[in-house]
Amino acid sequence: MTFRASPESPSPHRPHRWHDLLARWSRRQGHAPPGTSPSPAAGPHTADAAGAPETTPPEATTLWRMRTTVRDQPGTLAALCAALAEYRVDILALQTHPLTDGTVDEFLLRAPESLASTELADVVTAGGGSDTWVERADTHDLVDAPTRALTLATRTALDAAELPLALRQLFGRCTIHSVPATSLGGRSLDSTPPSEGVLEETVMRLRDPSGGAIVIERPYLPFTPTEFARARALVELDARLGPRVPHGGDVLTLPEGNAITVRRADTGDLAAAREMHARCSPTTLGLRYHGPVGDADRYLDHLLSPRFGRTLAAHTASGRLVALGHLLWDGDETEVALIVEDEWQRRGVGGELLRRLVAMAAETGCASVYAVTQSANTGMVAAMRSLELPLDYQIEQGTLVISARLDPAPAPAQVPPLPLPAPPHGH
């Protein structure tokens, strides 16, 4: 619609009504409508020219994740939201975790930086919340829950090794353990939970489709039935898709001119890995496995399983497997390990595998990786140094542990979570 100026004289009442509208707009919106001129009757707060930049800088804010229990009565959640709004706390996202007798509410909040975690908890308590838990959040938490779940499901569908990582990212700070059904010696560990899984407040035990169990622990915050259902859904997806590993590989030219192909490996490469072991010297096997040489083959089922990590294999142009590199999930930590056939050592193969393993670890959000070796294993020490990352060394009884920090920048200070002493009540 186009407005044209009228040649007629304006009504003497129109300016007054227009100024009243501007005043009402200003009171409701906190500023004048765009494209208007200041009115003498508008007062000092509207005296600036339209479109002038704000003079008050925006207030610094902090992101928080919070869980609390609200009584199972109408209006209690609204009272909590009103209490947060009174302290200029913005609710960015809200998830509900229904229980048989109520609901646990999980918030993503943006609060003034001056509001400490203890003060935020007090505000929630005053608004009717109980059993409150508060933790710093970051920009990654701004992704809504359905999008996060779909992304993790997609990654799990493409790569069986993603399941433990997907579970860790789904629940935040937690520890994931894959417990095999049998020991390396073949003894049954009786670790397989029932098909429906087990939920015991801060521990979930789920049946691993590849055998054994996946144990998820979060001591500081009990799991809800909703979270248990999400974990079961991811594990069921993994079970339905069966063993899988991304296809394809990269052809690399070593400094000496030979070409090798690096690709992902799994238990389908077990026979080739055993043949490589047979070509390795006792010294090479001893430096890698830190035990009796005859036991080396017994580790391969575990190492090549995508449930315990990722494995890269290096093949010659003729297809012979000459090196393996492992990235192993170890609870909250990540281990890297290498073995290179004697004939192919000191030719850059191990360094190529290690750099790729470390890049994989960084992509999954790991803050550091470590390698367990011996001080006599100068090849592994040199490969770790070639990463040009901050390294820490620890020696215990001849065993050398080298840790590489993937993100040398100091992490934000973690706010200790407030306790959640009792199981959630109603909503």
Short mmCIF file of C-alpha atoms in Angstrom, two decimals:
data_model
loop_
_atom_site.label_atom_id
_atom_site.label_comp_id
_atom_site.label_asym_id
_atom_site.label_seq_id
_atom_site.Cartn_x
_atom_site.Cartn_y
_atom_site.Cartn_z
CA MET A 1 0.00 0.00 0.00
CA THR A 2 1.30 3.47 -0.91
CA PHE A 3 0.54 6.57 1.14
CA ARG A 4 0.50 9.98 -0.54
CA ALA A 5 0.60 13.34 1.15
CA SER A 6 -2.73 15.15 0.98
CA PRO A 7 -2.74 18.73 -0.27
CA GLU A 8 -5.36 19.52 2.29
CA SER A 9 -4.42 20.99 5.65
CA PRO A 10 -4.18 18.42 8.38
CA SER A 11 -6.85 18.27 11.01
CA PRO A 12 -5.89 20.10 14.18
CA HIS A 13 -6.68 16.93 16.15
CA ARG A 14 -4.46 14.56 14.14
CA PRO A 15 -1.05 15.58 15.56
CA HIS A 16 -2.33 15.09 19.09
CA ARG A 17 -3.68 11.60 18.34
CA TRP A 18 -0.46 10.68 16.53
CA HIS A 19 1.66 11.76 19.50
CA ASP A 20 -0.53 9.67 21.78
CA LEU A 21 0.03 6.62 19.57
CA LEU A 22 3.78 7.21 19.59
CA ALA A 23 3.80 7.54 23.35
CA ARG A 24 1.86 4.28 23.79
CA TRP A 25 4.21 2.48 21.34
CA SER A 26 7.27 3.78 23.16
CA ARG A 27 5.93 2.66 26.54
CA ARG A 28 5.21 -0.87 25.22
CA GLN A 29 8.26 -1.40 23.01
CA GLY A 30 10.91 0.64 24.78
CA HIS A 31 11.69 2.67 21.64
CA ALA A 32 9.90 4.63 18.97
CA PRO A 33 8.60 2.92 15.81
CA PRO A 34 11.07 2.97 12.91
CA GLY A 35 10.87 5.92 10.57
CA THR A 36 9.25 8.35 13.03
CA SER A 37 10.44 11.69 14.27
CA PRO A 38 10.69 12.59 17.92
CA SER A 39 7.77 14.36 19.45
CA PRO A 40 8.22 17.31 21.81
CA ALA A 41 5.66 15.68 24.07
CA ALA A 42 7.48 12.37 24.15
CA GLY A 43 9.91 13.36 26.88
CA PRO A 44 13.68 12.99 27.16
CA HIS A 45 13.66 9.22 26.50
CA THR A 46 12.50 9.71 22.90
CA ALA A 47 14.54 12.83 22.17
CA ASP A 48 17.16 11.02 20.04
CA ALA A 49 16.75 10.96 16.28
CA ALA A 50 15.09 7.89 14.79
CA GLY A 51 17.54 5.13 13.94
CA ALA A 52 20.22 6.45 16.32
CA PRO A 53 22.45 3.68 17.71
CA GLU A 54 21.83 2.32 21.19
CA THR A 55 23.95 4.03 23.83
CA THR A 56 23.62 1.27 26.43
CA PRO A 57 25.87 -1.73 25.68
CA PRO A 58 24.22 -5.16 25.81
CA GLU A 59 24.53 -6.96 29.12
CA ALA A 60 27.00 -9.87 29.26
CA THR A 61 25.26 -13.22 29.65
CA THR A 62 26.05 -16.84 30.49
CA LEU A 63 24.47 -20.05 29.21
CA TRP A 64 23.29 -22.58 31.79
CA ARG A 65 21.76 -26.04 31.70
CA MET A 66 19.37 -26.65 34.56
CA ARG A 67 17.15 -29.44 35.80
CA THR A 68 14.57 -29.06 38.49
CA THR A 69 11.44 -30.73 39.79
CA VAL A 70 8.20 -28.76 39.97
CA ARG A 71 5.17 -29.90 41.95
CA ASP A 72 2.44 -31.69 40.02
CA GLN A 73 -0.04 -28.82 40.32
CA PRO A 74 -1.47 -26.45 37.69
CA GLY A 75 0.44 -23.18 37.39
CA THR A 76 3.64 -24.25 39.16
CA LEU A 77 5.71 -24.26 35.97
CA ALA A 78 4.34 -20.82 35.08
CA ALA A 79 5.36 -19.55 38.53
CA LEU A 80 8.89 -20.84 37.98
CA CYS A 81 9.11 -19.14 34.58
CA ALA A 82 7.88 -15.88 36.10
CA ALA A 83 10.54 -16.09 38.83
CA LEU A 84 13.27 -16.55 36.19
CA ALA A 85 11.92 -13.65 34.10
CA GLU A 86 12.07 -11.36 37.14
CA TYR A 87 15.85 -11.84 37.18
CA ARG A 88 16.13 -11.30 33.39
CA VAL A 89 16.77 -15.02 32.74
CA ASP A 90 15.79 -16.02 29.21
CA ILE A 91 14.48 -19.57 28.64
CA LEU A 92 15.97 -20.75 25.34
CA ALA A 93 14.76 -24.36 25.43
CA LEU A 94 12.69 -26.63 27.65
CA GLN A 95 12.49 -30.43 27.70
CA THR A 96 10.19 -32.47 29.87
CA HIS A 97 10.99 -35.88 31.32
CA PRO A 98 7.71 -37.46 32.41
CA LEU A 99 7.70 -39.90 35.31
CA THR A 100 4.90 -42.00 36.72
CA ASP A 101 4.20 -39.34 39.35
CA GLY A 102 5.25 -36.13 37.64
CA THR A 103 7.85 -34.52 35.37
CA VAL A 104 11.44 -33.35 35.54
CA ASP A 105 11.99 -30.15 33.56
CA GLU A 106 15.31 -29.46 31.81
CA PHE A 107 16.04 -25.86 30.76
CA LEU A 108 18.64 -24.16 28.61
CA LEU A 109 18.94 -20.65 30.05
CA ARG A 110 20.65 -17.39 29.17
CA ALA A 111 21.20 -15.42 32.35
CA PRO A 112 23.01 -12.18 33.23
CA GLU A 113 26.68 -12.87 33.83
CA SER A 114 26.36 -11.33 37.28
CA LEU A 115 23.93 -14.07 38.35
CA ALA A 116 25.97 -16.88 39.93
CA SER A 117 24.93 -20.53 39.80
CA THR A 118 24.00 -20.55 43.50
CA GLU A 119 21.86 -17.44 43.02
CA LEU A 120 20.19 -19.00 40.00
CA ALA A 121 19.39 -22.08 42.10
CA ASP A 122 17.91 -19.83 44.80
CA VAL A 123 15.70 -18.15 42.22
CA VAL A 124 14.44 -21.55 41.07
CA THR A 125 13.77 -22.65 44.65
CA ALA A 126 11.85 -19.46 45.34
CA GLY A 127 9.82 -20.11 42.17
CA GLY A 128 8.77 -23.57 43.36
CA GLY A 129 11.54 -25.82 41.99
CA SER A 130 13.27 -28.51 44.02
CA ASP A 131 16.15 -30.97 43.65
CA THR A 132 17.81 -28.46 41.32
CA TRP A 133 20.94 -29.16 39.30
CA VAL A 134 22.80 -26.38 37.44
CA GLU A 135 25.78 -26.61 35.05
CA ARG A 136 27.47 -24.30 32.57
CA ALA A 137 26.35 -24.79 28.96
CA ASP A 138 27.99 -23.76 25.69
CA THR A 139 26.89 -22.91 22.18
CA HIS A 140 26.68 -26.60 21.22
CA ASP A 141 23.71 -26.90 23.59
CA LEU A 142 21.76 -24.42 21.45
CA VAL A 143 20.91 -27.24 19.02
CA ASP A 144 17.39 -28.42 19.84
CA ALA A 145 16.92 -31.97 21.15
CA PRO A 146 15.22 -33.51 18.07
CA THR A 147 17.92 -32.16 15.75
CA ARG A 148 20.66 -33.45 18.05
CA ALA A 149 19.05 -36.91 18.23
CA LEU A 150 18.64 -37.14 14.45
CA THR A 151 22.25 -36.07 13.88
CA LEU A 152 23.56 -38.67 16.31
CA ALA A 153 21.33 -41.35 14.76
CA THR A 154 22.67 -40.52 11.29
CA ARG A 155 26.28 -40.76 12.46
CA THR A 156 25.55 -44.07 14.19
CA ALA A 157 23.89 -45.42 11.06
CA LEU A 158 26.98 -44.67 8.98
CA ASP A 159 29.57 -46.03 11.40
CA ALA A 160 29.22 -48.64 14.15
CA ALA A 161 32.12 -47.03 16.02
CA GLU A 162 29.99 -43.93 16.58
CA LEU A 163 27.57 -45.55 19.04
CA PRO A 164 29.59 -44.96 22.25
CA LEU A 165 30.36 -41.41 21.14
CA ALA A 166 26.72 -40.74 20.25
CA LEU A 167 25.62 -41.90 23.69
CA ARG A 168 28.21 -39.68 25.37
CA GLN A 169 27.12 -36.63 23.37
CA LEU A 170 23.46 -37.40 24.01
CA PHE A 171 23.87 -37.27 27.78
CA GLY A 172 26.69 -34.78 28.26
CA ARG A 173 29.27 -35.55 30.92
CA CYS A 174 29.08 -39.30 31.42
CA THR A 175 31.33 -42.35 31.21
CA ILE A 176 30.75 -45.06 28.60
CA HIS A 177 32.21 -48.55 29.04
CA SER A 178 31.91 -51.40 26.54
CA VAL A 179 32.15 -54.64 28.49
CA PRO A 180 32.83 -57.77 26.37
CA ALA A 181 30.89 -60.98 26.91
CA THR A 182 34.10 -62.99 27.34
CA SER A 183 37.60 -62.29 28.57
CA LEU A 184 40.65 -62.44 26.32
CA GLY A 185 41.13 -65.98 27.54
CA GLY A 186 37.63 -66.97 26.46
CA ARG A 187 36.08 -67.05 29.97
CA SER A 188 32.47 -65.86 30.17
CA LEU A 189 32.20 -62.58 32.08
CA ASP A 190 28.43 -62.88 32.65
CA SER A 191 28.10 -59.21 31.70
CA THR A 192 25.20 -59.36 29.23
CA PRO A 193 22.12 -57.55 30.59
CA PRO A 194 18.54 -58.51 29.65
CA SER A 195 17.30 -57.42 26.23
CA GLU A 196 15.26 -54.55 27.70
CA GLY A 197 18.28 -53.18 29.55
CA VAL A 198 18.60 -52.07 33.17
CA LEU A 199 18.18 -48.57 34.64
CA GLU A 200 19.52 -48.01 38.15
CA GLU A 201 19.29 -44.26 38.80
CA THR A 202 22.79 -43.10 37.77
CA VAL A 203 23.73 -46.24 35.76
CA MET A 204 22.29 -47.67 32.55
CA ARG A 205 23.21 -51.15 31.32
CA LEU A 206 22.24 -51.99 27.74
CA ARG A 207 22.79 -55.14 25.72
CA ASP A 208 25.51 -54.58 23.14
CA PRO A 209 24.41 -55.93 19.72
CA SER A 210 27.97 -57.20 19.19
CA GLY A 211 27.94 -59.04 22.53
CA GLY A 212 28.44 -58.00 26.12
CA ALA A 213 27.13 -54.75 27.55
CA ILE A 214 27.29 -50.99 27.16
CA VAL A 215 27.42 -49.33 30.58
CA ILE A 216 26.64 -45.61 30.90
CA GLU A 217 27.39 -43.90 34.21
CA ARG A 218 26.57 -40.37 35.35
CA PRO A 219 27.08 -40.26 39.12
CA TYR A 220 26.15 -36.59 39.56
CA LEU A 221 22.66 -36.79 38.00
CA PRO A 222 20.17 -39.69 37.83
CA PHE A 223 18.95 -40.78 34.42
CA THR A 224 15.26 -40.42 33.67
CA PRO A 225 13.11 -43.02 31.88
CA THR A 226 13.01 -40.65 28.90
CA GLU A 227 16.81 -40.72 28.63
CA PHE A 228 16.78 -44.49 29.06
CA ALA A 229 14.35 -44.77 26.14
CA ARG A 230 16.59 -42.56 23.97
CA ALA A 231 19.63 -44.71 24.71
CA ARG A 232 17.72 -47.89 23.93
CA ALA A 233 16.54 -46.42 20.62
CA LEU A 234 20.13 -45.70 19.51
CA VAL A 235 21.30 -49.18 20.53
CA GLU A 236 18.34 -50.77 18.72
CA LEU A 237 19.24 -48.81 15.57
CA ASP A 238 22.79 -50.14 15.80
CA ALA A 239 21.50 -53.70 16.24
CA ARG A 240 19.17 -53.50 13.23
CA LEU A 241 21.88 -52.17 10.91
CA GLY A 242 24.45 -54.79 11.88
CA PRO A 243 28.25 -54.52 11.45
CA ARG A 244 29.30 -51.61 9.25
CA VAL A 245 32.30 -49.41 8.63
CA PRO A 246 32.73 -46.52 6.17
CA HIS A 247 34.11 -47.65 2.80
CA GLY A 248 36.85 -46.08 0.78
CA GLY A 249 40.43 -45.16 1.50
CA ASP A 250 43.18 -42.70 0.73
CA VAL A 251 46.24 -43.46 -1.37
CA LEU A 252 49.33 -41.83 0.13
CA THR A 253 52.81 -41.50 -1.30
CA LEU A 254 55.53 -42.00 1.30
CA PRO A 255 58.68 -39.84 1.25
CA GLU A 256 60.57 -42.69 -0.42
CA GLY A 257 58.01 -42.82 -3.26
CA ASN A 258 56.06 -45.97 -2.35
CA ALA A 259 52.26 -45.71 -2.30
CA ILE A 260 50.11 -47.09 0.51
CA THR A 261 46.35 -47.12 0.97
CA VAL A 262 44.89 -46.14 4.35
CA ARG A 263 41.34 -47.20 5.16
CA ARG A 264 39.13 -48.14 8.08
CA ALA A 265 39.39 -51.73 9.31
CA ASP A 266 37.19 -53.99 11.41
CA THR A 267 36.87 -57.64 12.39
CA GLY A 268 36.69 -58.55 8.70
CA ASP A 269 40.43 -57.82 8.60
CA LEU A 270 41.20 -60.29 11.38
CA ALA A 271 42.92 -62.87 9.15
CA ALA A 272 45.12 -60.25 7.44
CA ALA A 273 46.06 -58.79 10.86
CA ARG A 274 47.12 -62.22 12.12
CA GLU A 275 49.26 -62.71 9.02
CA MET A 276 50.93 -59.37 9.70
CA HIS A 277 51.59 -60.46 13.30
CA ALA A 278 53.29 -63.58 11.94
CA ARG A 279 55.66 -61.39 9.90
CA CYS A 280 56.52 -59.12 12.86
CA SER A 281 59.54 -59.79 15.05
CA PRO A 282 59.12 -60.67 18.76
CA THR A 283 60.60 -57.26 19.59
CA THR A 284 57.96 -55.40 17.57
CA LEU A 285 55.13 -57.45 19.11
CA GLY A 286 56.55 -57.02 22.61
CA LEU A 287 56.81 -53.23 22.26
CA ARG A 288 53.22 -53.04 21.07
CA TYR A 289 51.40 -55.44 23.39
CA HIS A 290 53.54 -55.26 26.57
CA GLY A 291 53.08 -58.96 27.31
CA PRO A 292 53.87 -62.48 26.10
CA VAL A 293 54.34 -62.48 22.34
CA GLY A 294 52.11 -65.53 22.02
CA ASP A 295 49.15 -63.55 23.36
CA ALA A 296 49.30 -60.90 20.63
CA ASP A 297 46.67 -62.51 18.38
CA ARG A 298 44.21 -62.72 21.27
CA TYR A 299 43.95 -58.92 21.41
CA LEU A 300 42.89 -58.52 17.79
CA ASP A 301 39.18 -59.36 18.21
CA HIS A 302 38.91 -56.59 20.78
CA LEU A 303 41.07 -54.08 18.92
CA LEU A 304 39.31 -54.50 15.58
CA SER A 305 35.81 -54.26 17.05
CA PRO A 306 34.24 -50.90 16.20
CA ARG A 307 32.56 -50.92 19.60
CA PHE A 308 35.85 -50.19 21.34
CA GLY A 309 37.11 -47.56 18.91
CA ARG A 310 38.31 -47.06 15.36
CA THR A 311 41.07 -48.84 13.48
CA LEU A 312 43.04 -47.68 10.45
CA ALA A 313 44.91 -50.17 8.26
CA ALA A 314 47.74 -49.45 5.83
CA HIS A 315 47.96 -51.65 2.73
CA THR A 316 50.64 -51.85 0.07
CA ALA A 317 49.87 -51.61 -3.64
CA SER A 318 49.64 -55.41 -3.70
CA GLY A 319 47.02 -55.37 -0.91
CA ARG A 320 49.24 -56.62 1.95
CA LEU A 321 48.37 -55.22 5.38
CA VAL A 322 51.55 -53.74 6.88
CA ALA A 323 50.37 -51.50 9.74
CA LEU A 324 47.45 -50.96 12.12
CA GLY A 325 46.56 -47.84 14.09
CA HIS A 326 43.94 -47.92 16.84
CA LEU A 327 41.90 -45.14 18.44
CA LEU A 328 40.40 -46.74 21.56
CA TRP A 329 37.60 -45.33 23.72
CA ASP A 330 38.69 -45.79 27.35
CA GLY A 331 35.89 -44.39 29.49
CA ASP A 332 36.47 -40.64 29.56
CA GLU A 333 39.87 -40.96 27.88
CA THR A 334 41.13 -41.94 24.43
CA GLU A 335 44.15 -44.13 23.67
CA VAL A 336 46.15 -44.31 20.44
CA ALA A 337 48.25 -47.35 19.53
CA LEU A 338 50.32 -48.40 16.52
CA ILE A 339 51.99 -51.49 15.16
CA VAL A 340 54.02 -51.43 11.93
CA GLU A 341 55.51 -54.50 10.30
CA ASP A 342 59.32 -54.52 10.68
CA GLU A 343 60.03 -54.15 6.98
CA TRP A 344 57.90 -50.97 6.84
CA GLN A 345 59.17 -49.23 9.96
CA ARG A 346 61.00 -45.86 9.76
CA ARG A 347 59.31 -45.10 6.44
CA GLY A 348 56.57 -42.72 7.62
CA VAL A 349 53.70 -45.21 7.78
CA GLY A 350 53.19 -44.96 11.53
CA GLY A 351 53.29 -41.17 11.47
CA GLU A 352 50.61 -41.04 8.76
CA LEU A 353 48.33 -43.34 10.75
CA LEU A 354 48.90 -41.44 13.99
CA ARG A 355 48.07 -38.04 12.47
CA ARG A 356 44.81 -39.42 11.10
CA LEU A 357 43.90 -41.02 14.41
CA VAL A 358 44.50 -37.78 16.27
CA ALA A 359 42.38 -35.88 13.72
CA MET A 360 39.57 -38.39 14.32
CA ALA A 361 39.87 -37.87 18.07
CA ALA A 362 39.67 -34.10 17.66
CA GLU A 363 36.56 -34.43 15.47
CA THR A 364 34.81 -36.37 18.22
CA GLY A 365 35.57 -33.67 20.79
CA CYS A 366 38.37 -35.41 22.69
CA ALA A 367 40.54 -32.99 24.62
CA SER A 368 43.56 -35.30 24.65
CA VAL A 369 44.90 -38.70 23.60
CA TYR A 370 47.51 -40.90 25.22
CA ALA A 371 49.84 -43.68 24.11
CA VAL A 372 51.17 -46.45 26.36
CA THR A 373 54.57 -47.72 25.27
CA GLN A 374 58.11 -48.30 26.51
CA SER A 375 60.97 -45.84 26.61
CA ALA A 376 62.82 -48.19 24.22
CA ASN A 377 60.11 -47.66 21.59
CA THR A 378 61.81 -44.68 19.98
CA GLY A 379 59.62 -44.93 16.87
CA MET A 380 56.42 -44.29 18.84
CA VAL A 381 58.05 -41.49 20.82
CA ALA A 382 59.20 -39.82 17.59
CA ALA A 383 55.74 -40.19 16.04
CA MET A 384 54.08 -38.52 19.04
CA ARG A 385 56.61 -35.67 18.92
CA SER A 386 55.95 -35.17 15.21
CA LEU A 387 52.35 -34.17 16.04
CA GLU A 388 53.71 -30.83 17.30
CA LEU A 389 51.19 -30.84 20.16
CA PRO A 390 51.79 -30.21 23.87
CA LEU A 391 52.98 -33.52 25.34
CA ASP A 392 53.12 -34.87 28.89
CA TYR A 393 55.31 -37.83 29.87
CA GLN A 394 54.87 -40.25 32.77
CA ILE A 395 57.07 -43.28 33.47
CA GLU A 396 56.06 -46.07 35.83
CA GLN A 397 58.09 -49.28 36.15
CA GLY A 398 59.50 -48.94 32.66
CA THR A 399 56.14 -48.12 31.03
CA LEU A 400 55.96 -44.76 29.31
CA VAL A 401 52.64 -42.92 28.95
CA ILE A 402 52.68 -39.99 26.52
CA SER A 403 49.65 -37.68 26.54
CA ALA A 404 48.96 -35.14 23.80
CA ARG A 405 46.61 -32.23 24.47
CA LEU A 406 44.52 -31.61 21.37
CA ASP A 407 43.24 -28.24 22.54
CA PRO A 408 46.01 -26.35 24.32
CA ALA A 409 43.71 -23.42 25.10
CA PRO A 410 42.42 -23.54 28.70
CA ALA A 411 38.87 -24.79 28.95
CA PRO A 412 36.22 -22.59 30.61
CA ALA A 413 36.05 -23.04 34.33
CA GLN A 414 33.58 -25.77 35.17
CA VAL A 415 30.97 -24.86 37.72
CA PRO A 416 30.49 -27.75 40.16
CA PRO A 417 26.97 -29.09 39.64
CA LEU A 418 24.57 -28.46 42.49
CA PRO A 419 23.45 -31.68 44.14
CA LEU A 420 20.34 -33.57 43.18
CA PRO A 421 19.88 -35.57 46.38
CA ALA A 422 16.53 -37.27 45.87
CA PRO A 423 14.66 -38.89 42.97
CA PRO A 424 12.39 -36.41 41.16
CA HIS A 425 8.86 -35.84 42.46
CA GLY A 426 5.84 -34.75 40.49
CA HIS A 427 5.41 -31.81 38.16
#
